Amino acid sequence: MAELAIIGGTGITSLPGMEIKRKRAVHTPYGEPSGPVTYGHYCGTTVVFLPRHGYGHHIPPHQINYRANLWCLQHIGIQTVLAFAAVGSIHPDMQPGDLVFPHQLIDYTWGRPHTFFEQGSHQDQPVAHIDFTDPYCERLRKCLIDAASVTSLRVHTQGVYAATQGPRLETTAEVDRLERDGCAIVGMTGMPEAALARELELCYATCAIVANAAAGRGAPTITMDEVEANMKIGVENARTLLAELLPLI
Ligand code: HPA
């Protein structure tokens, strides 16, 4: 049985080199996940893979069924979730292709079903307020940092992740505000995913891949060609990291 799941983000709709064992469709009380989960062997470890945007990358960030995805992973016995996510960089040290392991986040999303503790669904239980002081699992973050330390990859071992609503990119003024708030990177999928993982008591951490400089921080406009070219490099870096990481988990 696999205990580790990898959620693939933009640029990672499969894990090339993964020896696929089987796919399993899981139906959840919250609807359908982004697709069936793929069981396989990767870098010597049994893992489960789930592409957040679907296998054809067709689900936009605000329409992802985050609850179904996390519930499905917990249901099949997963305890640890490594989430890859494309981001724009706000901090000037973070360059396209770099990997960032955020240690904190700020949620700017709205209107997304964001909790398993809906009123009425647990009528026999008191109102639940999960602790979210440190939104990412330190144990998994430490594995990421240790794995990266034996590579020559450009990584940033902390940073505040701004979760925005999308699907549009930000304005310069919005990025200025995120910077004033202390955010180093900005992406559209980090929430409610991290909070839902915590509600289910999963060990969850993010490996962010810098796809572009955020709005107003690089070229006058952000093009999808630029994002795709940078993600190719970033995804290769993520694979190098995974080869070191998986034996540690
Ligand atoms: N903003 C939000 N999400 C993103 C970006 C960005 O600049 N790049 C990749 N995902």
PDB file of C-alpha atoms and ligand atoms in Angstrom:
ATOM      1  CA  MET A   1       0.000   0.000   0.000  1.00  0.00           C
ATOM      2  CA  ALA A   2       1.318   3.471  -0.872  1.00  0.00           C
ATOM      3  CA  GLU A   3       1.589   6.017   1.925  1.00  0.00           C
ATOM      4  CA  LEU A   4       2.917   8.864  -0.200  1.00  0.00           C
ATOM      5  CA  ALA A   5       0.917  10.787  -2.761  1.00  0.00           C
ATOM      6  CA  ILE A   6       2.270  13.294  -5.226  1.00  0.00           C
ATOM      7  CA  ILE A   7      -0.125  15.950  -6.462  1.00  0.00           C
ATOM      8  CA  GLY A   8       1.084  17.225  -9.807  1.00  0.00           C
ATOM      9  CA  GLY A   9       0.424  20.824 -10.773  1.00  0.00           C
ATOM     10  CA  THR A  10       0.871  22.747 -14.013  1.00  0.00           C
ATOM     11  CA  GLY A  11       3.523  20.998 -16.097  1.00  0.00           C
ATOM     12  CA  ILE A  12       3.255  17.747 -14.127  1.00  0.00           C
ATOM     13  CA  THR A  13       0.311  15.739 -15.461  1.00  0.00           C
ATOM     14  CA  SER A  14       2.319  12.513 -15.222  1.00  0.00           C
ATOM     15  CA  LEU A  15       5.549  11.273 -13.672  1.00  0.00           C
ATOM     16  CA  PRO A  16       7.679  10.114 -16.636  1.00  0.00           C
ATOM     17  CA  GLY A  17       9.689   7.084 -15.568  1.00  0.00           C
ATOM     18  CA  MET A  18       7.011   5.986 -13.109  1.00  0.00           C
ATOM     19  CA  GLU A  19       6.297   2.276 -13.488  1.00  0.00           C
ATOM     20  CA  ILE A  20       2.496   2.356 -13.531  1.00  0.00           C
ATOM     21  CA  LYS A  21       0.811  -0.499 -11.662  1.00  0.00           C
ATOM     22  CA  ARG A  22      -2.836   0.496 -11.885  1.00  0.00           C
ATOM     23  CA  LYS A  23      -5.318   3.356 -11.927  1.00  0.00           C
ATOM     24  CA  ARG A  24      -8.170   3.554  -9.474  1.00  0.00           C
ATOM     25  CA  ALA A  25     -11.266   5.745  -9.690  1.00  0.00           C
ATOM     26  CA  VAL A  26     -12.451   6.871  -6.262  1.00  0.00           C
ATOM     27  CA  HIS A  27     -15.904   8.445  -5.803  1.00  0.00           C
ATOM     28  CA  THR A  28     -16.194  10.693  -2.781  1.00  0.00           C
ATOM     29  CA  PRO A  29     -19.034  12.273  -0.762  1.00  0.00           C
ATOM     30  CA  TYR A  30     -17.745  15.582  -2.176  1.00  0.00           C
ATOM     31  CA  GLY A  31     -17.923  14.580  -5.852  1.00  0.00           C
ATOM     32  CA  GLU A  32     -15.273  13.457  -8.281  1.00  0.00           C
ATOM     33  CA  PRO A  33     -11.524  14.039  -7.822  1.00  0.00           C
ATOM     34  CA  SER A  34      -9.487  15.517 -10.676  1.00  0.00           C
ATOM     35  CA  GLY A  35      -9.102  11.977 -12.079  1.00  0.00           C
ATOM     36  CA  PRO A  36      -8.376   8.414 -11.056  1.00  0.00           C
ATOM     37  CA  VAL A  37      -5.298   7.999  -8.863  1.00  0.00           C
ATOM     38  CA  THR A  38      -2.308   6.257 -10.445  1.00  0.00           C
ATOM     39  CA  TYR A  39      -0.422   3.691  -8.357  1.00  0.00           C
ATOM     40  CA  GLY A  40       3.143   3.037  -9.350  1.00  0.00           C
ATOM     41  CA  HIS A  41       6.798   2.648  -8.497  1.00  0.00           C
ATOM     42  CA  TYR A  42       8.914   5.745  -8.764  1.00  0.00           C
ATOM     43  CA  CYS A  43      12.542   6.139  -7.710  1.00  0.00           C
ATOM     44  CA  GLY A  44      12.337   2.888  -5.736  1.00  0.00           C
ATOM     45  CA  THR A  45       9.199   3.839  -3.805  1.00  0.00           C
ATOM     46  CA  THR A  46       5.516   2.990  -4.141  1.00  0.00           C
ATOM     47  CA  VAL A  47       3.653   6.227  -4.766  1.00  0.00           C
ATOM     48  CA  VAL A  48       0.240   7.435  -5.763  1.00  0.00           C
ATOM     49  CA  PHE A  49      -0.023  10.229  -8.318  1.00  0.00           C
ATOM     50  CA  LEU A  50      -2.924  12.622  -8.832  1.00  0.00           C
ATOM     51  CA  PRO A  51      -2.786  15.501 -11.339  1.00  0.00           C
ATOM     52  CA  ARG A  52      -4.555  18.476  -9.740  1.00  0.00           C
ATOM     53  CA  HIS A  53      -5.751  19.914 -13.063  1.00  0.00           C
ATOM     54  CA  GLY A  54      -6.736  16.507 -14.501  1.00  0.00           C
ATOM     55  CA  TYR A  55      -4.720  14.239 -16.799  1.00  0.00           C
ATOM     56  CA  GLY A  56      -5.385  16.578 -19.744  1.00  0.00           C
ATOM     57  CA  HIS A  57      -4.771  19.736 -17.689  1.00  0.00           C
ATOM     58  CA  HIS A  58      -8.355  20.896 -18.248  1.00  0.00           C
ATOM     59  CA  ILE A  59      -9.528  21.973 -14.745  1.00  0.00           C
ATOM     60  CA  PRO A  60      -8.804  25.624 -13.861  1.00  0.00           C
ATOM     61  CA  PRO A  61      -7.592  26.463 -10.318  1.00  0.00           C
ATOM     62  CA  HIS A  62     -10.955  27.807  -9.077  1.00  0.00           C
ATOM     63  CA  GLN A  63     -12.841  24.738 -10.318  1.00  0.00           C
ATOM     64  CA  ILE A  64     -10.633  22.040  -8.865  1.00  0.00           C
ATOM     65  CA  ASN A  65     -12.547  19.823  -6.443  1.00  0.00           C
ATOM     66  CA  TYR A  66      -9.952  20.166  -3.678  1.00  0.00           C
ATOM     67  CA  ARG A  67     -12.155  18.380  -1.144  1.00  0.00           C
ATOM     68  CA  ALA A  68     -12.646  15.334  -3.360  1.00  0.00           C
ATOM     69  CA  ASN A  69      -8.913  15.188  -4.135  1.00  0.00           C
ATOM     70  CA  LEU A  70      -7.817  15.257  -0.486  1.00  0.00           C
ATOM     71  CA  TRP A  71     -10.636  13.032   0.765  1.00  0.00           C
ATOM     72  CA  CYS A  72      -9.828  10.457  -1.940  1.00  0.00           C
ATOM     73  CA  LEU A  73      -6.146  10.369  -0.956  1.00  0.00           C
ATOM     74  CA  GLN A  74      -6.932   9.899   2.720  1.00  0.00           C
ATOM     75  CA  HIS A  75      -9.550   7.262   1.876  1.00  0.00           C
ATOM     76  CA  ILE A  76      -6.981   5.084   0.075  1.00  0.00           C
ATOM     77  CA  GLY A  77      -4.620   5.232   3.056  1.00  0.00           C
ATOM     78  CA  ILE A  78      -2.263   8.066   2.113  1.00  0.00           C
ATOM     79  CA  GLN A  79      -0.551   9.776   5.043  1.00  0.00           C
ATOM     80  CA  THR A  80       1.911  12.094   3.305  1.00  0.00           C
ATOM     81  CA  VAL A  81       1.152  14.430   0.408  1.00  0.00           C
ATOM     82  CA  LEU A  82       3.765  16.276  -1.624  1.00  0.00           C
ATOM     83  CA  ALA A  83       2.135  18.950  -3.741  1.00  0.00           C
ATOM     84  CA  PHE A  84       3.870  20.496  -6.731  1.00  0.00           C
ATOM     85  CA  ALA A  85       2.648  23.937  -7.770  1.00  0.00           C
ATOM     86  CA  ALA A  86       3.655  26.483 -10.392  1.00  0.00           C
ATOM     87  CA  VAL A  87       4.138  29.974  -8.971  1.00  0.00           C
ATOM     88  CA  GLY A  88       5.180  33.463  -9.912  1.00  0.00           C
ATOM     89  CA  SER A  89       8.085  34.872  -7.938  1.00  0.00           C
ATOM     90  CA  ILE A  90       7.810  38.100  -6.005  1.00  0.00           C
ATOM     91  CA  HIS A  91      11.097  37.895  -4.099  1.00  0.00           C
ATOM     92  CA  PRO A  92      13.943  39.073  -6.381  1.00  0.00           C
ATOM     93  CA  ASP A  93      16.205  36.143  -5.386  1.00  0.00           C
ATOM     94  CA  MET A  94      13.697  33.634  -6.752  1.00  0.00           C
ATOM     95  CA  GLN A  95      14.244  33.042 -10.458  1.00  0.00           C
ATOM     96  CA  PRO A  96      12.292  31.068 -13.053  1.00  0.00           C
ATOM     97  CA  GLY A  97      13.102  27.359 -12.723  1.00  0.00           C
ATOM     98  CA  ASP A  98      13.940  27.658  -9.005  1.00  0.00           C
ATOM     99  CA  LEU A  99      12.226  25.437  -6.424  1.00  0.00           C
ATOM    100  CA  VAL A 100      10.702  26.955  -3.285  1.00  0.00           C
ATOM    101  CA  PHE A 101       9.532  25.097  -0.162  1.00  0.00           C
ATOM    102  CA  PRO A 102       7.105  27.577   1.420  1.00  0.00           C
ATOM    103  CA  HIS A 103       6.841  27.632   5.203  1.00  0.00           C
ATOM    104  CA  GLN A 104       3.818  29.943   5.441  1.00  0.00           C
ATOM    105  CA  LEU A 105       0.875  31.040   3.335  1.00  0.00           C
ATOM    106  CA  ILE A 106      -1.749  33.756   3.045  1.00  0.00           C
ATOM    107  CA  ASP A 107      -5.110  32.872   1.529  1.00  0.00           C
ATOM    108  CA  TYR A 108      -6.583  35.432  -0.886  1.00  0.00           C
ATOM    109  CA  THR A 109      -8.978  32.977  -2.555  1.00  0.00           C
ATOM    110  CA  TRP A 110     -12.742  33.235  -2.244  1.00  0.00           C
ATOM    111  CA  GLY A 111     -15.822  31.167  -2.964  1.00  0.00           C
ATOM    112  CA  ARG A 112     -14.049  27.801  -3.000  1.00  0.00           C
ATOM    113  CA  PRO A 113     -15.507  24.992  -0.877  1.00  0.00           C
ATOM    114  CA  HIS A 114     -12.770  25.093   1.726  1.00  0.00           C
ATOM    115  CA  THR A 115     -13.653  22.840   4.663  1.00  0.00           C
ATOM    116  CA  PHE A 116     -14.862  19.356   5.528  1.00  0.00           C
ATOM    117  CA  PHE A 117     -16.462  20.785   8.659  1.00  0.00           C
ATOM    118  CA  GLU A 118     -19.601  22.194   7.065  1.00  0.00           C
ATOM    119  CA  GLN A 119     -22.394  23.076   9.438  1.00  0.00           C
ATOM    120  CA  GLY A 120     -24.798  20.180   9.611  1.00  0.00           C
ATOM    121  CA  SER A 121     -22.449  17.499   8.345  1.00  0.00           C
ATOM    122  CA  HIS A 122     -21.154  16.716  11.825  1.00  0.00           C
ATOM    123  CA  GLN A 123     -24.220  17.511  13.916  1.00  0.00           C
ATOM    124  CA  ASP A 124     -23.063  15.361  16.775  1.00  0.00           C
ATOM    125  CA  GLN A 125     -19.657  17.083  16.895  1.00  0.00           C
ATOM    126  CA  PRO A 126     -18.792  20.518  18.286  1.00  0.00           C
ATOM    127  CA  VAL A 127     -17.579  23.217  15.866  1.00  0.00           C
ATOM    128  CA  ALA A 128     -14.023  22.313  14.825  1.00  0.00           C
ATOM    129  CA  HIS A 129     -11.198  24.843  14.532  1.00  0.00           C
ATOM    130  CA  ILE A 130      -8.044  23.137  13.289  1.00  0.00           C
ATOM    131  CA  ASP A 131      -4.655  24.521  14.267  1.00  0.00           C
ATOM    132  CA  PHE A 132      -3.046  26.046  11.178  1.00  0.00           C
ATOM    133  CA  THR A 133      -0.245  28.049  12.802  1.00  0.00           C
ATOM    134  CA  ASP A 134       2.286  26.269  10.617  1.00  0.00           C
ATOM    135  CA  PRO A 135       0.345  25.299   7.484  1.00  0.00           C
ATOM    136  CA  TYR A 136       2.933  22.890   6.079  1.00  0.00           C
ATOM    137  CA  CYS A 137       4.188  19.623   7.584  1.00  0.00           C
ATOM    138  CA  GLU A 138       7.642  20.310   9.030  1.00  0.00           C
ATOM    139  CA  ARG A 139       8.638  16.649   8.745  1.00  0.00           C
ATOM    140  CA  LEU A 140       8.107  16.657   4.973  1.00  0.00           C
ATOM    141  CA  ARG A 141       9.635  20.126   4.601  1.00  0.00           C
ATOM    142  CA  LYS A 142      12.752  18.852   6.360  1.00  0.00           C
ATOM    143  CA  CYS A 143      12.932  15.896   3.937  1.00  0.00           C
ATOM    144  CA  LEU A 144      12.668  18.345   1.017  1.00  0.00           C
ATOM    145  CA  ILE A 145      15.442  20.516   2.442  1.00  0.00           C
ATOM    146  CA  ASP A 146      17.676  17.492   3.165  1.00  0.00           C
ATOM    147  CA  ALA A 147      17.085  16.074  -0.327  1.00  0.00           C
ATOM    148  CA  ALA A 148      17.874  19.402  -1.974  1.00  0.00           C
ATOM    149  CA  SER A 149      21.074  19.770   0.051  1.00  0.00           C
ATOM    150  CA  VAL A 150      22.739  16.896  -1.819  1.00  0.00           C
ATOM    151  CA  THR A 151      21.909  18.417  -5.210  1.00  0.00           C
ATOM    152  CA  SER A 152      23.176  21.561  -6.894  1.00  0.00           C
ATOM    153  CA  LEU A 153      19.632  22.777  -7.557  1.00  0.00           C
ATOM    154  CA  ARG A 154      18.636  26.364  -6.879  1.00  0.00           C
ATOM    155  CA  VAL A 155      16.187  25.988  -3.988  1.00  0.00           C
ATOM    156  CA  HIS A 156      14.716  28.349  -1.389  1.00  0.00           C
ATOM    157  CA  THR A 157      13.956  26.604   1.873  1.00  0.00           C
ATOM    158  CA  GLN A 158      11.271  29.021   2.970  1.00  0.00           C
ATOM    159  CA  GLY A 159       8.931  31.717   1.763  1.00  0.00           C
ATOM    160  CA  VAL A 160       5.362  32.887   2.183  1.00  0.00           C
ATOM    161  CA  TYR A 161       2.996  31.550  -0.495  1.00  0.00           C
ATOM    162  CA  ALA A 162       0.168  33.859  -1.606  1.00  0.00           C
ATOM    163  CA  ALA A 163      -2.833  31.848  -2.809  1.00  0.00           C
ATOM    164  CA  THR A 164      -4.812  33.932  -5.313  1.00  0.00           C
ATOM    165  CA  GLN A 165      -8.098  33.159  -6.986  1.00  0.00           C
ATOM    166  CA  GLY A 166      -7.144  33.129 -10.661  1.00  0.00           C
ATOM    167  CA  PRO A 167      -7.508  32.056 -13.321  1.00  0.00           C
ATOM    168  CA  ARG A 168      -6.192  35.437 -14.409  1.00  0.00           C
ATOM    169  CA  LEU A 169      -2.748  36.539 -13.322  1.00  0.00           C
ATOM    170  CA  GLU A 170      -2.341  39.459 -10.917  1.00  0.00           C
ATOM    171  CA  THR A 171      -2.003  43.181 -11.590  1.00  0.00           C
ATOM    172  CA  THR A 172       1.234  44.949 -10.628  1.00  0.00           C
ATOM    173  CA  ALA A 173      -0.595  46.686  -7.779  1.00  0.00           C
ATOM    174  CA  GLU A 174      -1.860  43.350  -6.481  1.00  0.00           C
ATOM    175  CA  VAL A 175       1.669  41.954  -6.503  1.00  0.00           C
ATOM    176  CA  ASP A 176       2.900  45.126  -4.735  1.00  0.00           C
ATOM    177  CA  ARG A 177       0.304  44.434  -2.056  1.00  0.00           C
ATOM    178  CA  LEU A 178       1.334  40.771  -1.768  1.00  0.00           C
ATOM    179  CA  GLU A 179       4.943  41.914  -1.343  1.00  0.00           C
ATOM    180  CA  ARG A 180       3.911  44.360   1.412  1.00  0.00           C
ATOM    181  CA  ASP A 181       2.127  41.449   3.058  1.00  0.00           C
ATOM    182  CA  GLY A 182       5.419  39.556   3.100  1.00  0.00           C
ATOM    183  CA  CYS A 183       4.681  37.071   0.305  1.00  0.00           C
ATOM    184  CA  ALA A 184       7.595  35.674  -1.723  1.00  0.00           C
ATOM    185  CA  ILE A 185       5.663  33.621  -4.286  1.00  0.00           C
ATOM    186  CA  VAL A 186       2.162  33.635  -5.744  1.00  0.00           C
ATOM    187  CA  GLY A 187       0.095  30.748  -7.064  1.00  0.00           C
ATOM    188  CA  MET A 188      -3.556  29.816  -7.519  1.00  0.00           C
ATOM    189  CA  THR A 189      -3.858  26.332  -6.040  1.00  0.00           C
ATOM    190  CA  GLY A 190      -2.244  26.369  -2.589  1.00  0.00           C
ATOM    191  CA  MET A 191      -5.549  26.970  -0.850  1.00  0.00           C
ATOM    192  CA  PRO A 192      -7.816  25.439   0.248  1.00  0.00           C
ATOM    193  CA  GLU A 193      -5.635  22.398  -0.511  1.00  0.00           C
ATOM    194  CA  ALA A 194      -3.259  22.884   2.445  1.00  0.00           C
ATOM    195  CA  ALA A 195      -6.062  23.515   4.946  1.00  0.00           C
ATOM    196  CA  LEU A 196      -8.095  20.535   3.776  1.00  0.00           C
ATOM    197  CA  ALA A 197      -5.027  18.317   4.152  1.00  0.00           C
ATOM    198  CA  ARG A 198      -4.643  19.568   7.725  1.00  0.00           C
ATOM    199  CA  GLU A 199      -8.322  18.912   8.460  1.00  0.00           C
ATOM    200  CA  LEU A 200      -7.702  15.308   7.402  1.00  0.00           C
ATOM    201  CA  GLU A 201      -4.479  15.196   9.465  1.00  0.00           C
ATOM    202  CA  LEU A 202      -2.349  14.499   6.400  1.00  0.00           C
ATOM    203  CA  CYS A 203       1.325  15.492   6.392  1.00  0.00           C
ATOM    204  CA  TYR A 204       1.298  17.986   3.506  1.00  0.00           C
ATOM    205  CA  ALA A 205       4.009  20.188   2.024  1.00  0.00           C
ATOM    206  CA  THR A 206       4.469  22.084  -1.220  1.00  0.00           C
ATOM    207  CA  CYS A 207       7.339  22.187  -3.662  1.00  0.00           C
ATOM    208  CA  ALA A 208       6.698  25.336  -5.682  1.00  0.00           C
ATOM    209  CA  ILE A 209       8.252  25.703  -9.125  1.00  0.00           C
ATOM    210  CA  VAL A 210       8.902  29.266 -10.249  1.00  0.00           C
ATOM    211  CA  ALA A 211       7.312  29.624 -13.680  1.00  0.00           C
ATOM    212  CA  ASN A 212       7.732  33.378 -14.114  1.00  0.00           C
ATOM    213  CA  ALA A 213       8.499  36.609 -12.348  1.00  0.00           C
ATOM    214  CA  ALA A 214       5.177  37.856 -10.935  1.00  0.00           C
ATOM    215  CA  ALA A 215       3.361  40.764 -12.581  1.00  0.00           C
ATOM    216  CA  GLY A 216       5.437  43.942 -12.557  1.00  0.00           C
ATOM    217  CA  ARG A 217       8.551  42.078 -11.434  1.00  0.00           C
ATOM    218  CA  GLY A 218       9.973  40.960 -14.800  1.00  0.00           C
ATOM    219  CA  ALA A 219       9.023  41.429 -18.439  1.00  0.00           C
ATOM    220  CA  PRO A 220       6.257  43.982 -19.130  1.00  0.00           C
ATOM    221  CA  THR A 221       3.822  41.138 -19.845  1.00  0.00           C
ATOM    222  CA  ILE A 222       3.755  37.471 -18.822  1.00  0.00           C
ATOM    223  CA  THR A 223       3.377  35.124 -21.785  1.00  0.00           C
ATOM    224  CA  MET A 224       2.345  31.491 -21.700  1.00  0.00           C
ATOM    225  CA  ASP A 225       5.346  30.682 -23.935  1.00  0.00           C
ATOM    226  CA  GLU A 226       7.643  32.044 -21.223  1.00  0.00           C
ATOM    227  CA  VAL A 227       5.779  30.127 -18.513  1.00  0.00           C
ATOM    228  CA  GLU A 228       5.952  26.858 -20.478  1.00  0.00           C
ATOM    229  CA  ALA A 229       9.665  27.214 -21.248  1.00  0.00           C
ATOM    230  CA  ASN A 230      10.501  27.936 -17.590  1.00  0.00           C
ATOM    231  CA  MET A 231       8.272  25.108 -16.359  1.00  0.00           C
ATOM    232  CA  LYS A 232      10.168  22.630 -18.552  1.00  0.00           C
ATOM    233  CA  ILE A 233      13.346  23.541 -16.669  1.00  0.00           C
ATOM    234  CA  GLY A 234      11.559  23.653 -13.300  1.00  0.00           C
ATOM    235  CA  VAL A 235       9.928  20.250 -13.797  1.00  0.00           C
ATOM    236  CA  GLU A 236      13.314  18.727 -14.683  1.00  0.00           C
ATOM    237  CA  ASN A 237      14.653  20.225 -11.428  1.00  0.00           C
ATOM    238  CA  ALA A 238      11.680  18.756  -9.555  1.00  0.00           C
ATOM    239  CA  ARG A 239      12.531  15.297 -10.939  1.00  0.00           C
ATOM    240  CA  THR A 240      16.131  15.618  -9.776  1.00  0.00           C
ATOM    241  CA  LEU A 241      14.822  16.531  -6.327  1.00  0.00           C
ATOM    242  CA  LEU A 242      12.355  13.632  -6.241  1.00  0.00           C
ATOM    243  CA  ALA A 243      15.118  11.119  -6.924  1.00  0.00           C
ATOM    244  CA  GLU A 244      16.834  12.261  -3.705  1.00  0.00           C
ATOM    245  CA  LEU A 245      13.649  12.827  -1.746  1.00  0.00           C
ATOM    246  CA  LEU A 246      11.750   9.596  -2.151  1.00  0.00           C
ATOM    247  CA  PRO A 247      14.311   7.364  -0.407  1.00  0.00           C
ATOM    248  CA  LEU A 248      14.121   9.751   2.595  1.00  0.00           C
ATOM    249  CA  ILE A 249      10.373   9.477   3.097  1.00  0.00           C
TER     250      ILE A 249
HETATM  251  N1  HPA B   1       0.535  34.250 -10.409  1.00  0.00           N
HETATM  252  C1  HPA B   1      -0.322  33.321  -9.951  1.00  0.00           C
HETATM  253  N2  HPA B   1      -0.187  32.031 -10.226  1.00  0.00           N
HETATM  254  C2  HPA B   1       0.844  31.649 -10.993  1.00  0.00           C
HETATM  255  C3  HPA B   1       1.765  32.562 -11.508  1.00  0.00           C
HETATM  256  C4  HPA B   1       1.613  33.941 -11.203  1.00  0.00           C
HETATM  257  O1  HPA B   1       2.390  34.817 -11.632  1.00  0.00           O
HETATM  258  N3  HPA B   1       2.654  31.854 -12.240  1.00  0.00           N
HETATM  259  C5  HPA B   1       2.302  30.548 -12.153  1.00  0.00           C
HETATM  260  N4  HPA B   1       1.195  30.413 -11.394  1.00  0.00           N
END
